[in-house]
Amino acid sequence: MDRKRKVRELARGASPRFSRRKVLTGLTAGAALVASARVARAACAITPGQAEGPFYPAAIEDFDWDLTRVTGGSGRAEGEVIEVTGQIQDAKCRPLSGCEVEVWQANIHGRYSHPRDMPRGRPLDPNFQGYARLTTDKGGNYRFLTIIPGSYPAMADWIRPPHIHFKVRAPFNPPVTTQMYFAGHALNDKDLILAPFSQAQRASLEVAFDKIRADGIRAGTFNLTLAG
Ligand SMILES: [Fe+2]
């Protein structure tokens, strides 16, 4: 397989047919280096792009800001509820209003509500929305409530750390697709998608949920900078 094809395949998602070596090669040759070059040119560090993965929602019906409840559901999603906030800005550090921010993730059991995600002992949670579509306000800010996702097996010897997928589109800026991680999680250092990135790039993708709201919910901030 030629180099371009490897990177294209990787961008579609780290599928089980990839070996550890192929995934690392593709990342080093493609996404990580492109992101490094952009970071070097920008006034504000561009958020590194990461694979969309194979579980972008196939059918989207419920997409409000609260992923912990489903319209018509019987209660709240399983798992620890967290609040994620952040600001979208361009490479000159200007906030971007009116951006579309899509987020999707696995539930507490590490299961996506997607036909391609085989159960393997990981049940669905009927009260977990799993996806949201948000719009940034005048200050470029977004916010949503969700739960900390579970980890899940990507290959026999590779377990993905908890993460939330993001796809951000803004007028006059190229979109970014990436993943947000939980700072300090033991699986981060071994992850074939996250680990090859530089420390600075990783720091921009790993969020510490160290703020506590008045109601006890932990909160974290994930800011994104688009390359435009
Ligand atoms: Fe994922």
PDB file of C-alpha atoms and ligand atoms in Angstrom:
ATOM      1  CA  MET A   1       0.000   0.000   0.000  1.00  0.00           C
ATOM      2  CA  ASP A   2       1.478   3.400  -0.946  1.00  0.00           C
ATOM      3  CA  ARG A   3       1.999   6.148   1.591  1.00  0.00           C
ATOM      4  CA  LYS A   4      -0.898   8.369   0.501  1.00  0.00           C
ATOM      5  CA  ARG A   5      -3.330   5.483   0.671  1.00  0.00           C
ATOM      6  CA  LYS A   6      -2.172   4.577   4.167  1.00  0.00           C
ATOM      7  CA  VAL A   7      -2.818   8.100   5.403  1.00  0.00           C
ATOM      8  CA  ARG A   8      -6.226   8.225   3.675  1.00  0.00           C
ATOM      9  CA  GLU A   9      -7.242   4.974   5.284  1.00  0.00           C
ATOM     10  CA  LEU A  10      -6.042   6.178   8.642  1.00  0.00           C
ATOM     11  CA  ALA A  11      -8.057   9.370   8.326  1.00  0.00           C
ATOM     12  CA  ARG A  12     -11.182   7.270   7.903  1.00  0.00           C
ATOM     13  CA  GLY A  13     -10.490   5.570  11.175  1.00  0.00           C
ATOM     14  CA  ALA A  14      -8.153   3.120  12.793  1.00  0.00           C
ATOM     15  CA  SER A  15      -9.783  -0.076  11.676  1.00  0.00           C
ATOM     16  CA  PRO A  16      -8.893  -3.462  13.148  1.00  0.00           C
ATOM     17  CA  ARG A  17      -7.102  -4.520   9.943  1.00  0.00           C
ATOM     18  CA  PHE A  18      -4.243  -2.139  10.701  1.00  0.00           C
ATOM     19  CA  SER A  19      -1.200  -3.418  12.456  1.00  0.00           C
ATOM     20  CA  ARG A  20       0.391  -1.323  15.209  1.00  0.00           C
ATOM     21  CA  ARG A  21       3.339  -0.536  12.885  1.00  0.00           C
ATOM     22  CA  LYS A  22       1.141   0.608  10.006  1.00  0.00           C
ATOM     23  CA  VAL A  23      -0.878   2.902  12.232  1.00  0.00           C
ATOM     24  CA  LEU A  24       2.260   4.499  13.680  1.00  0.00           C
ATOM     25  CA  THR A  25       3.794   4.907  10.234  1.00  0.00           C
ATOM     26  CA  GLY A  26       0.687   6.575   8.873  1.00  0.00           C
ATOM     27  CA  LEU A  27       0.420   8.959  11.793  1.00  0.00           C
ATOM     28  CA  THR A  28       4.061   9.959  11.718  1.00  0.00           C
ATOM     29  CA  ALA A  29       4.047  10.487   7.972  1.00  0.00           C
ATOM     30  CA  GLY A  30       0.744  12.290   7.815  1.00  0.00           C
ATOM     31  CA  ALA A  31      -1.349  13.889  10.473  1.00  0.00           C
ATOM     32  CA  ALA A  32       1.306  14.609  13.072  1.00  0.00           C
ATOM     33  CA  LEU A  33       3.725  16.235  10.621  1.00  0.00           C
ATOM     34  CA  VAL A  34       1.061  18.296   8.886  1.00  0.00           C
ATOM     35  CA  ALA A  35      -0.185  19.513  12.255  1.00  0.00           C
ATOM     36  CA  SER A  36       3.396  20.367  13.315  1.00  0.00           C
ATOM     37  CA  ALA A  37       3.957  22.507  10.216  1.00  0.00           C
ATOM     38  CA  ARG A  38       0.727  24.401  10.776  1.00  0.00           C
ATOM     39  CA  VAL A  39       1.476  24.963  14.444  1.00  0.00           C
ATOM     40  CA  ALA A  40       4.844  26.484  13.511  1.00  0.00           C
ATOM     41  CA  ARG A  41       3.192  29.018  11.176  1.00  0.00           C
ATOM     42  CA  ALA A  42       0.273  30.067  13.348  1.00  0.00           C
ATOM     43  CA  ALA A  43       0.003  32.845  15.926  1.00  0.00           C
ATOM     44  CA  CYS A  44      -2.165  30.558  18.011  1.00  0.00           C
ATOM     45  CA  ALA A  45      -1.303  26.854  17.965  1.00  0.00           C
ATOM     46  CA  ILE A  46      -3.553  24.989  15.539  1.00  0.00           C
ATOM     47  CA  THR A  47      -5.446  22.118  17.096  1.00  0.00           C
ATOM     48  CA  PRO A  48      -4.002  18.858  15.717  1.00  0.00           C
ATOM     49  CA  GLY A  49      -6.387  16.876  13.540  1.00  0.00           C
ATOM     50  CA  GLN A  50      -7.067  13.243  14.406  1.00  0.00           C
ATOM     51  CA  ALA A  51      -8.910  10.395  12.743  1.00  0.00           C
ATOM     52  CA  GLU A  52     -12.691  10.663  12.507  1.00  0.00           C
ATOM     53  CA  GLY A  53     -12.900   6.980  13.348  1.00  0.00           C
ATOM     54  CA  PRO A  54     -15.470   4.476  12.117  1.00  0.00           C
ATOM     55  CA  PHE A  55     -18.354   5.484  14.395  1.00  0.00           C
ATOM     56  CA  TYR A  56     -19.491   8.904  13.179  1.00  0.00           C
ATOM     57  CA  PRO A  57     -23.217   8.696  13.882  1.00  0.00           C
ATOM     58  CA  ALA A  58     -25.189   6.958  11.165  1.00  0.00           C
ATOM     59  CA  ALA A  59     -28.629   8.165  12.234  1.00  0.00           C
ATOM     60  CA  ILE A  60     -29.025  11.440  14.119  1.00  0.00           C
ATOM     61  CA  GLU A  61     -32.340  12.269  15.730  1.00  0.00           C
ATOM     62  CA  ASP A  62     -31.522  13.776  19.132  1.00  0.00           C
ATOM     63  CA  PHE A  63     -28.670  16.280  19.165  1.00  0.00           C
ATOM     64  CA  ASP A  64     -29.218  18.846  21.922  1.00  0.00           C
ATOM     65  CA  TRP A  65     -26.485  19.962  24.358  1.00  0.00           C
ATOM     66  CA  ASP A  66     -27.362  17.435  27.116  1.00  0.00           C
ATOM     67  CA  LEU A  67     -26.084  13.967  26.150  1.00  0.00           C
ATOM     68  CA  THR A  68     -27.048  12.548  29.548  1.00  0.00           C
ATOM     69  CA  ARG A  69     -30.745  12.468  28.707  1.00  0.00           C
ATOM     70  CA  VAL A  70     -32.675  11.229  25.714  1.00  0.00           C
ATOM     71  CA  THR A  71     -35.997  12.638  24.602  1.00  0.00           C
ATOM     72  CA  GLY A  72     -38.639  10.245  25.894  1.00  0.00           C
ATOM     73  CA  GLY A  73     -36.056   8.332  27.975  1.00  0.00           C
ATOM     74  CA  SER A  74     -36.549   6.825  31.418  1.00  0.00           C
ATOM     75  CA  GLY A  75     -33.733   8.580  33.304  1.00  0.00           C
ATOM     76  CA  ARG A  76     -30.180   9.774  33.160  1.00  0.00           C
ATOM     77  CA  ALA A  77     -27.285   8.084  31.345  1.00  0.00           C
ATOM     78  CA  GLU A  78     -25.024   5.765  33.350  1.00  0.00           C
ATOM     79  CA  GLY A  79     -21.632   7.162  34.330  1.00  0.00           C
ATOM     80  CA  GLU A  80     -20.081  10.255  35.843  1.00  0.00           C
ATOM     81  CA  VAL A  81     -21.668  13.402  34.463  1.00  0.00           C
ATOM     82  CA  ILE A  82     -19.216  16.081  33.313  1.00  0.00           C
ATOM     83  CA  GLU A  83     -19.487  19.479  31.697  1.00  0.00           C
ATOM     84  CA  VAL A  84     -17.339  20.313  28.677  1.00  0.00           C
ATOM     85  CA  THR A  85     -16.906  23.932  27.665  1.00  0.00           C
ATOM     86  CA  GLY A  86     -14.557  25.631  25.252  1.00  0.00           C
ATOM     87  CA  GLN A  87     -13.893  28.367  22.763  1.00  0.00           C
ATOM     88  CA  ILE A  88     -13.295  28.069  19.023  1.00  0.00           C
ATOM     89  CA  GLN A  89     -10.827  30.541  17.539  1.00  0.00           C
ATOM     90  CA  ASP A  90      -8.929  31.081  14.305  1.00  0.00           C
ATOM     91  CA  ALA A  91      -5.144  31.030  13.833  1.00  0.00           C
ATOM     92  CA  LYS A  92      -4.964  34.751  14.696  1.00  0.00           C
ATOM     93  CA  CYS A  93      -6.601  33.987  18.038  1.00  0.00           C
ATOM     94  CA  ARG A  94      -9.939  35.576  17.110  1.00  0.00           C
ATOM     95  CA  PRO A  95     -13.053  33.888  18.538  1.00  0.00           C
ATOM     96  CA  LEU A  96     -15.306  32.311  15.920  1.00  0.00           C
ATOM     97  CA  SER A  97     -19.035  32.729  16.428  1.00  0.00           C
ATOM     98  CA  GLY A  98     -21.589  30.611  14.601  1.00  0.00           C
ATOM     99  CA  CYS A  99     -19.362  27.532  14.318  1.00  0.00           C
ATOM    100  CA  GLU A 100     -21.008  24.135  14.104  1.00  0.00           C
ATOM    101  CA  VAL A 101     -19.504  21.836  16.755  1.00  0.00           C
ATOM    102  CA  GLU A 102     -20.354  18.139  16.454  1.00  0.00           C
ATOM    103  CA  VAL A 103     -19.387  15.776  19.267  1.00  0.00           C
ATOM    104  CA  TRP A 104     -19.845  12.012  19.528  1.00  0.00           C
ATOM    105  CA  GLN A 105     -18.553   9.379  21.912  1.00  0.00           C
ATOM    106  CA  ALA A 106     -18.938   5.927  23.416  1.00  0.00           C
ATOM    107  CA  ASN A 107     -21.099   5.338  26.477  1.00  0.00           C
ATOM    108  CA  ILE A 108     -19.842   4.276  29.921  1.00  0.00           C
ATOM    109  CA  HIS A 109     -19.378   0.716  28.602  1.00  0.00           C
ATOM    110  CA  GLY A 110     -17.205   1.842  25.688  1.00  0.00           C
ATOM    111  CA  ARG A 111     -19.996   1.207  23.169  1.00  0.00           C
ATOM    112  CA  TYR A 112     -21.057   3.510  20.351  1.00  0.00           C
ATOM    113  CA  SER A 113     -24.636   3.632  19.214  1.00  0.00           C
ATOM    114  CA  HIS A 114     -23.588   2.696  15.699  1.00  0.00           C
ATOM    115  CA  PRO A 115     -24.373  -0.364  13.588  1.00  0.00           C
ATOM    116  CA  ARG A 116     -20.666  -1.057  12.969  1.00  0.00           C
ATOM    117  CA  ASP A 117     -19.803  -1.203  16.682  1.00  0.00           C
ATOM    118  CA  MET A 118     -20.146  -4.866  17.629  1.00  0.00           C
ATOM    119  CA  PRO A 119     -21.303  -5.378  21.251  1.00  0.00           C
ATOM    120  CA  ARG A 120     -18.661  -7.860  22.554  1.00  0.00           C
ATOM    121  CA  GLY A 121     -20.117  -7.557  26.042  1.00  0.00           C
ATOM    122  CA  ARG A 122     -20.529  -3.793  25.880  1.00  0.00           C
ATOM    123  CA  PRO A 123     -24.216  -2.905  26.191  1.00  0.00           C
ATOM    124  CA  LEU A 124     -25.988   0.161  24.863  1.00  0.00           C
ATOM    125  CA  ASP A 125     -27.358   2.684  27.348  1.00  0.00           C
ATOM    126  CA  PRO A 126     -30.874   3.671  26.255  1.00  0.00           C
ATOM    127  CA  ASN A 127     -30.570   6.961  28.157  1.00  0.00           C
ATOM    128  CA  PHE A 128     -27.331   8.081  26.541  1.00  0.00           C
ATOM    129  CA  GLN A 129     -27.607  10.408  23.564  1.00  0.00           C
ATOM    130  CA  GLY A 130     -24.063   9.833  22.291  1.00  0.00           C
ATOM    131  CA  TYR A 131     -24.046  12.830  19.930  1.00  0.00           C
ATOM    132  CA  ALA A 132     -24.615  16.582  20.001  1.00  0.00           C
ATOM    133  CA  ARG A 133     -24.597  19.343  17.430  1.00  0.00           C
ATOM    134  CA  LEU A 134     -23.849  22.765  18.925  1.00  0.00           C
ATOM    135  CA  THR A 135     -23.360  26.322  17.690  1.00  0.00           C
ATOM    136  CA  THR A 136     -20.811  28.710  19.179  1.00  0.00           C
ATOM    137  CA  ASP A 137     -22.090  31.983  20.635  1.00  0.00           C
ATOM    138  CA  LYS A 138     -20.819  35.499  19.897  1.00  0.00           C
ATOM    139  CA  GLY A 139     -17.675  34.824  21.905  1.00  0.00           C
ATOM    140  CA  GLY A 140     -16.969  31.560  20.091  1.00  0.00           C
ATOM    141  CA  ASN A 141     -18.028  29.494  23.112  1.00  0.00           C
ATOM    142  CA  TYR A 142     -19.768  26.117  23.269  1.00  0.00           C
ATOM    143  CA  ARG A 143     -20.924  23.918  26.142  1.00  0.00           C
ATOM    144  CA  PHE A 144     -22.392  20.469  26.652  1.00  0.00           C
ATOM    145  CA  LEU A 145     -23.116  17.940  29.378  1.00  0.00           C
ATOM    146  CA  THR A 146     -22.086  14.333  28.945  1.00  0.00           C
ATOM    147  CA  ILE A 147     -20.539  11.390  30.809  1.00  0.00           C
ATOM    148  CA  ILE A 148     -16.951  10.153  30.862  1.00  0.00           C
ATOM    149  CA  PRO A 149     -16.899   7.513  28.109  1.00  0.00           C
ATOM    150  CA  GLY A 150     -15.531   4.032  28.650  1.00  0.00           C
ATOM    151  CA  SER A 151     -12.451   2.671  26.930  1.00  0.00           C
ATOM    152  CA  TYR A 152     -12.891   0.059  24.192  1.00  0.00           C
ATOM    153  CA  PRO A 153     -10.773  -2.428  22.249  1.00  0.00           C
ATOM    154  CA  ALA A 154      -9.567  -1.269  18.829  1.00  0.00           C
ATOM    155  CA  MET A 155      -7.357  -4.331  18.217  1.00  0.00           C
ATOM    156  CA  ALA A 156      -6.337  -7.361  20.228  1.00  0.00           C
ATOM    157  CA  ASP A 157      -3.486  -5.471  21.907  1.00  0.00           C
ATOM    158  CA  TRP A 158      -4.794  -1.913  21.667  1.00  0.00           C
ATOM    159  CA  ILE A 159      -7.397  -0.382  23.953  1.00  0.00           C
ATOM    160  CA  ARG A 160      -8.484   3.137  23.142  1.00  0.00           C
ATOM    161  CA  PRO A 161      -8.463   5.509  26.107  1.00  0.00           C
ATOM    162  CA  PRO A 162     -11.656   7.421  26.900  1.00  0.00           C
ATOM    163  CA  HIS A 163     -12.106  10.184  24.329  1.00  0.00           C
ATOM    164  CA  ILE A 164     -14.698  12.427  22.722  1.00  0.00           C
ATOM    165  CA  HIS A 165     -14.730  13.021  18.964  1.00  0.00           C
ATOM    166  CA  PHE A 166     -15.080  16.596  17.689  1.00  0.00           C
ATOM    167  CA  LYS A 167     -15.803  17.956  14.220  1.00  0.00           C
ATOM    168  CA  VAL A 168     -15.877  21.750  13.960  1.00  0.00           C
ATOM    169  CA  ARG A 169     -16.941  23.742  10.918  1.00  0.00           C
ATOM    170  CA  ALA A 170     -16.668  27.526  10.667  1.00  0.00           C
ATOM    171  CA  PRO A 171     -17.294  30.006   7.867  1.00  0.00           C
ATOM    172  CA  PHE A 172     -14.077  30.881   5.943  1.00  0.00           C
ATOM    173  CA  ASN A 173     -11.951  28.385   7.898  1.00  0.00           C
ATOM    174  CA  PRO A 174     -11.032  24.797   7.113  1.00  0.00           C
ATOM    175  CA  PRO A 175     -12.871  22.341   9.365  1.00  0.00           C
ATOM    176  CA  VAL A 176     -11.074  20.337  12.019  1.00  0.00           C
ATOM    177  CA  THR A 177     -11.816  16.783  13.107  1.00  0.00           C
ATOM    178  CA  THR A 178     -10.087  15.660  16.253  1.00  0.00           C
ATOM    179  CA  GLN A 179     -10.446  13.873  19.594  1.00  0.00           C
ATOM    180  CA  MET A 180     -10.427  15.159  23.185  1.00  0.00           C
ATOM    181  CA  TYR A 181      -8.824  13.031  25.906  1.00  0.00           C
ATOM    182  CA  PHE A 182      -8.841  12.954  29.703  1.00  0.00           C
ATOM    183  CA  ALA A 183      -5.568  14.206  31.182  1.00  0.00           C
ATOM    184  CA  GLY A 184      -3.754  11.668  33.303  1.00  0.00           C
ATOM    185  CA  HIS A 185      -5.583   8.581  32.039  1.00  0.00           C
ATOM    186  CA  ALA A 186      -3.268   5.565  32.110  1.00  0.00           C
ATOM    187  CA  LEU A 187      -4.146   4.487  28.546  1.00  0.00           C
ATOM    188  CA  ASN A 188      -3.194   7.821  26.936  1.00  0.00           C
ATOM    189  CA  ASP A 189       0.526   7.036  26.749  1.00  0.00           C
ATOM    190  CA  LYS A 190      -0.111   3.734  24.959  1.00  0.00           C
ATOM    191  CA  ASP A 191      -2.706   4.951  22.486  1.00  0.00           C
ATOM    192  CA  LEU A 192      -1.621   4.499  18.864  1.00  0.00           C
ATOM    193  CA  ILE A 193      -3.496   7.620  17.780  1.00  0.00           C
ATOM    194  CA  LEU A 194      -2.584  10.019  20.604  1.00  0.00           C
ATOM    195  CA  ALA A 195       0.893   8.915  21.706  1.00  0.00           C
ATOM    196  CA  PRO A 196       2.806   9.802  18.476  1.00  0.00           C
ATOM    197  CA  PHE A 197       1.922  13.495  18.812  1.00  0.00           C
ATOM    198  CA  SER A 198       4.343  15.942  20.445  1.00  0.00           C
ATOM    199  CA  GLN A 199       3.969  16.847  24.102  1.00  0.00           C
ATOM    200  CA  ALA A 200       2.646  20.292  23.154  1.00  0.00           C
ATOM    201  CA  GLN A 201       0.096  18.826  20.760  1.00  0.00           C
ATOM    202  CA  ARG A 202      -0.960  16.222  23.295  1.00  0.00           C
ATOM    203  CA  ALA A 203      -1.372  18.926  25.926  1.00  0.00           C
ATOM    204  CA  SER A 204      -3.814  20.701  23.616  1.00  0.00           C
ATOM    205  CA  LEU A 205      -5.932  17.524  23.319  1.00  0.00           C
ATOM    206  CA  GLU A 206      -5.817  16.293  26.943  1.00  0.00           C
ATOM    207  CA  VAL A 207      -8.227  18.052  29.292  1.00  0.00           C
ATOM    208  CA  ALA A 208      -8.102  18.118  33.092  1.00  0.00           C
ATOM    209  CA  PHE A 209     -11.557  17.977  34.594  1.00  0.00           C
ATOM    210  CA  ASP A 210     -10.432  19.705  37.760  1.00  0.00           C
ATOM    211  CA  LYS A 211     -13.092  22.375  38.151  1.00  0.00           C
ATOM    212  CA  ILE A 212     -16.060  21.487  40.353  1.00  0.00           C
ATOM    213  CA  ARG A 213     -19.410  23.158  39.763  1.00  0.00           C
ATOM    214  CA  ALA A 214     -21.679  24.153  42.644  1.00  0.00           C
ATOM    215  CA  ASP A 215     -23.738  21.007  42.023  1.00  0.00           C
ATOM    216  CA  GLY A 216     -20.623  18.798  42.248  1.00  0.00           C
ATOM    217  CA  ILE A 217     -20.275  18.115  38.519  1.00  0.00           C
ATOM    218  CA  ARG A 218     -16.659  18.156  37.288  1.00  0.00           C
ATOM    219  CA  ALA A 219     -15.952  20.546  34.419  1.00  0.00           C
ATOM    220  CA  GLY A 220     -13.178  20.877  31.846  1.00  0.00           C
ATOM    221  CA  THR A 221     -12.258  23.275  29.057  1.00  0.00           C
ATOM    222  CA  PHE A 222     -11.324  22.167  25.543  1.00  0.00           C
ATOM    223  CA  ASN A 223     -10.397  25.080  23.284  1.00  0.00           C
ATOM    224  CA  LEU A 224      -9.840  24.556  19.566  1.00  0.00           C
ATOM    225  CA  THR A 225      -7.947  26.677  17.061  1.00  0.00           C
ATOM    226  CA  LEU A 226      -8.791  26.311  13.392  1.00  0.00           C
ATOM    227  CA  ALA A 227      -6.144  26.693  10.707  1.00  0.00           C
ATOM    228  CA  GLY A 228      -7.789  29.578   8.789  1.00  0.00           C
TER     229      GLY A 228
HETATM  230 FE    FE B   1     -13.700   6.688  19.235  1.00  0.00          FE
END
